[in-house]
Backbone as CSV, one residue per row, in Angstrom:
resi,resn,N_x,N_y,N_z,CA_x,CA_y,CA_z,C_x,C_y,C_z
1,MET,125.616,123.146,147.625,125.303,123.449,148.799,127.108,123.562,149.067
2,SER,127.397,124.825,149.101,128.933,124.924,149.568,129.220,124.613,151.047
3,THR,131.109,124.194,151.274,130.624,124.030,152.807,130.535,125.238,153.007
4,GLY,130.950,126.535,153.112,130.400,128.057,153.367,128.882,127.453,154.363
5,GLU,127.986,127.403,153.316,126.999,127.095,153.472,126.209,126.335,154.511
6,LYS,127.215,124.605,154.185,127.302,123.953,155.566,127.426,123.991,156.342
7,PHE,128.716,124.942,157.103,129.230,125.356,158.045,128.137,126.185,158.596
8,GLU,127.448,127.174,157.449,126.556,128.500,158.428,124.953,127.147,159.051
9,LEU,124.459,126.422,158.290,123.810,125.403,158.806,124.063,124.499,159.413
10,GLY,125.118,124.005,160.225,125.490,123.543,161.048,125.317,124.203,161.923
11,VAL,125.958,125.321,162.883,126.312,126.039,163.263,124.752,126.489,163.591
12,ALA,123.593,126.933,162.898,122.104,127.115,163.396,121.813,125.941,163.869
13,LEU,121.880,124.516,163.650,121.346,123.330,164.001,122.485,122.903,165.131
14,LYS,123.243,123.429,165.839,123.912,122.679,167.202,123.243,122.680,167.859
15,GLY,123.104,121.097,168.439,122.302,120.923,169.667,121.034,120.099,169.187
16,LYS,120.636,120.632,168.004,119.750,119.696,167.740,119.816,118.190,167.088
17,ARG,119.138,117.322,166.471,119.129,115.881,166.110,119.307,115.934,165.106
18,MET,119.979,115.432,163.896,120.564,115.516,162.861,120.255,114.363,162.038
19,CYS,120.160,114.403,160.610,120.888,113.215,159.613,121.031,114.028,158.414
20,VAL,122.347,113.088,158.735,123.693,113.456,157.348,124.137,112.640,156.687
21,THR,123.881,112.816,155.322,124.339,111.841,154.052,125.884,112.579,153.820
22,THR,126.170,111.452,153.162,127.475,111.955,152.786,127.771,111.713,151.174
23,ASN,128.212,112.149,150.579,128.733,112.075,149.123,128.804,110.500,148.639
24,LYS,129.229,109.527,149.686,129.393,108.550,149.279,127.775,107.032,149.013
25,GLY,127.175,107.925,149.863,125.449,107.656,150.580,125.787,106.698,151.671
26,SER,126.468,107.337,152.609,126.195,106.640,153.980,125.315,107.827,154.797
27,SER,124.523,107.233,155.499,123.658,108.436,156.569,124.242,107.949,158.415
28,TYR,123.946,109.343,158.448,124.122,108.578,159.915,123.157,110.280,160.864
29,GLN,123.049,109.536,161.667,122.230,110.591,162.558,122.556,110.864,163.719
30,GLY,122.000,111.820,164.368,123.157,111.660,165.975,122.625,113.308,166.286
31,ILE,122.487,113.770,167.293,122.852,115.209,167.886,124.281,116.067,167.413
32,LEU,124.035,117.254,166.886,125.170,117.683,166.225,125.869,118.637,167.455
33,GLU,127.051,118.005,168.521,127.355,118.822,169.324,128.250,119.711,168.984
34,GLN,129.154,119.362,168.351,130.595,120.574,167.962,130.838,120.338,166.385
35,ILE,131.311,121.588,165.813,131.612,122.021,165.087,132.563,122.583,164.930
36,THR,134.077,122.281,163.962,135.172,123.081,163.947,135.839,123.177,162.590
37,ASP,136.446,123.771,162.438,136.695,124.808,161.624,138.588,124.747,161.482
38,CYS,139.496,123.470,161.467,140.678,123.340,161.040,141.239,123.681,160.055
39,ALA,142.855,124.201,159.740,143.386,124.850,159.101,143.589,123.520,157.970
40,CYS,143.999,122.423,158.539,144.738,121.732,158.288,143.612,120.776,157.768
41,HIS,142.928,120.571,158.318,142.026,119.329,157.874,140.342,119.632,157.680
42,GLY,140.354,121.466,157.791,139.132,121.742,157.248,138.233,122.086,157.916
43,ALA,136.858,121.807,158.073,135.447,122.252,158.726,134.797,121.004,158.683
44,SER,134.302,120.473,160.168,133.781,119.025,160.441,132.622,119.566,161.656
45,LEU,132.492,118.499,161.582,130.543,118.277,162.699,131.284,116.967,163.241
46,LEU,131.025,116.952,164.577,130.158,116.052,165.614,129.535,115.956,166.037
47,LEU,128.879,114.392,165.624,127.181,113.984,165.497,127.659,112.839,166.840
48,ARG,126.298,112.742,167.875,126.681,111.988,168.792,125.665,111.152,168.920
49,ASP,125.541,109.507,168.935,124.269,108.543,169.283,124.304,108.122,169.831
50,GLY,123.931,108.102,171.286,124.085,107.982,172.307,125.681,107.368,172.672
51,THR,126.104,106.273,172.765,127.487,106.049,172.645,128.617,106.105,171.810
52,MET,127.996,106.035,170.508,129.085,106.325,169.282,128.860,107.849,168.914
53,GLN,130.031,108.036,168.339,130.343,110.177,167.827,130.918,109.684,166.351
54,TYR,130.766,110.224,165.733,130.559,110.740,164.093,131.411,111.599,163.564
55,PHE,132.937,111.573,163.252,133.313,113.187,162.864,133.055,112.870,161.286
56,LEU,132.194,114.078,160.552,132.018,114.576,159.513,132.805,115.478,158.671
57,ALA,133.924,115.277,157.877,134.442,116.706,156.915,133.147,117.377,156.220
58,PHE,132.882,118.134,156.365,131.680,119.214,155.472,132.207,118.422,153.858
59,SER,133.447,118.884,153.598,133.219,118.791,151.876,132.914,116.964,151.551
60,ASP,132.999,115.696,152.621,132.121,114.748,152.575,130.787,114.500,152.779
61,ILE,130.213,115.869,153.177,128.251,115.413,152.878,127.921,116.135,151.707
62,LYS,126.413,115.436,151.788,126.101,115.460,150.486,124.544,116.764,150.761
63,GLU,124.188,116.059,152.398,123.030,116.672,152.528,123.009,116.432,153.932
64,MET,122.328,117.732,154.668,122.134,117.190,156.092,120.823,118.079,156.612
65,LYS,120.009,117.567,157.400,118.890,117.955,157.837,118.609,117.965,158.983
66,GLU,117.729,118.495,159.421,117.078,118.151,160.910,116.203,117.076,160.900
67,GLU,116.175,116.063,161.606,115.295,115.335,161.953,114.150,115.671,163.381
68,VAL,112.914,115.864,162.740,111.636,116.357,163.279,111.163,115.242,163.878
69,GLU,110.829,114.611,165.633,110.054,114.161,166.168,108.891,114.210,166.156
70,LEU,107.826,113.712,165.598,106.668,113.553,165.446,105.556,113.634,166.638
71,GLU,104.871,114.377,167.211,104.184,114.182,168.384,103.366,112.318,167.745
72,GLU,102.986,111.733,168.763,102.689,110.387,168.952,100.828,111.175,169.093
73,THR,100.182,111.081,167.862,98.412,111.617,168.468,97.947,110.435,167.412
74,LEU,96.774,110.898,167.999,95.535,109.343,167.592,94.464,110.048,167.051
75,LEU,94.372,109.329,165.773,93.034,110.220,164.832,92.400,109.009,165.011
76,ASP,90.754,109.400,165.300,89.957,108.705,164.763,89.781,109.094,163.773
77,VAL,89.653,107.989,162.780,89.366,107.742,161.615,87.856,107.235,161.114
78,ASP,86.591,107.524,160.550,85.833,107.185,160.439,85.374,106.580,159.087
79,THR,85.622,104.752,158.549,85.788,104.319,156.974,84.203,104.053,157.052
80,GLU,84.235,103.941,155.522,83.055,103.301,155.590,83.469,102.229,153.926
81,ILE,82.861,101.423,154.088,82.975,100.160,153.489,81.947,100.346,152.795
82,ASP,81.901,100.545,150.889,81.122,100.085,149.718,80.806,98.854,149.663
83,GLN,79.806,98.544,149.502,79.339,97.377,149.489,78.755,96.852,147.895
């Protein structure tokens, strides 16, 4: 995924909860709050998780995806035990 593609994906997912994995294997979760494209530092994003803030350069990002929270549902499952 190119830096441009990551930037476009970031813009589309701004305000959503993200999971970002870096090229070094570190993972960060948080709300995608800000995207910047600075000539000297390149494109980066700001993730916020509570009081923690993570500034990540798009060039260091291996994978980014939206975290989808599953609604808690209770399923009734009938199981039969063969004897």
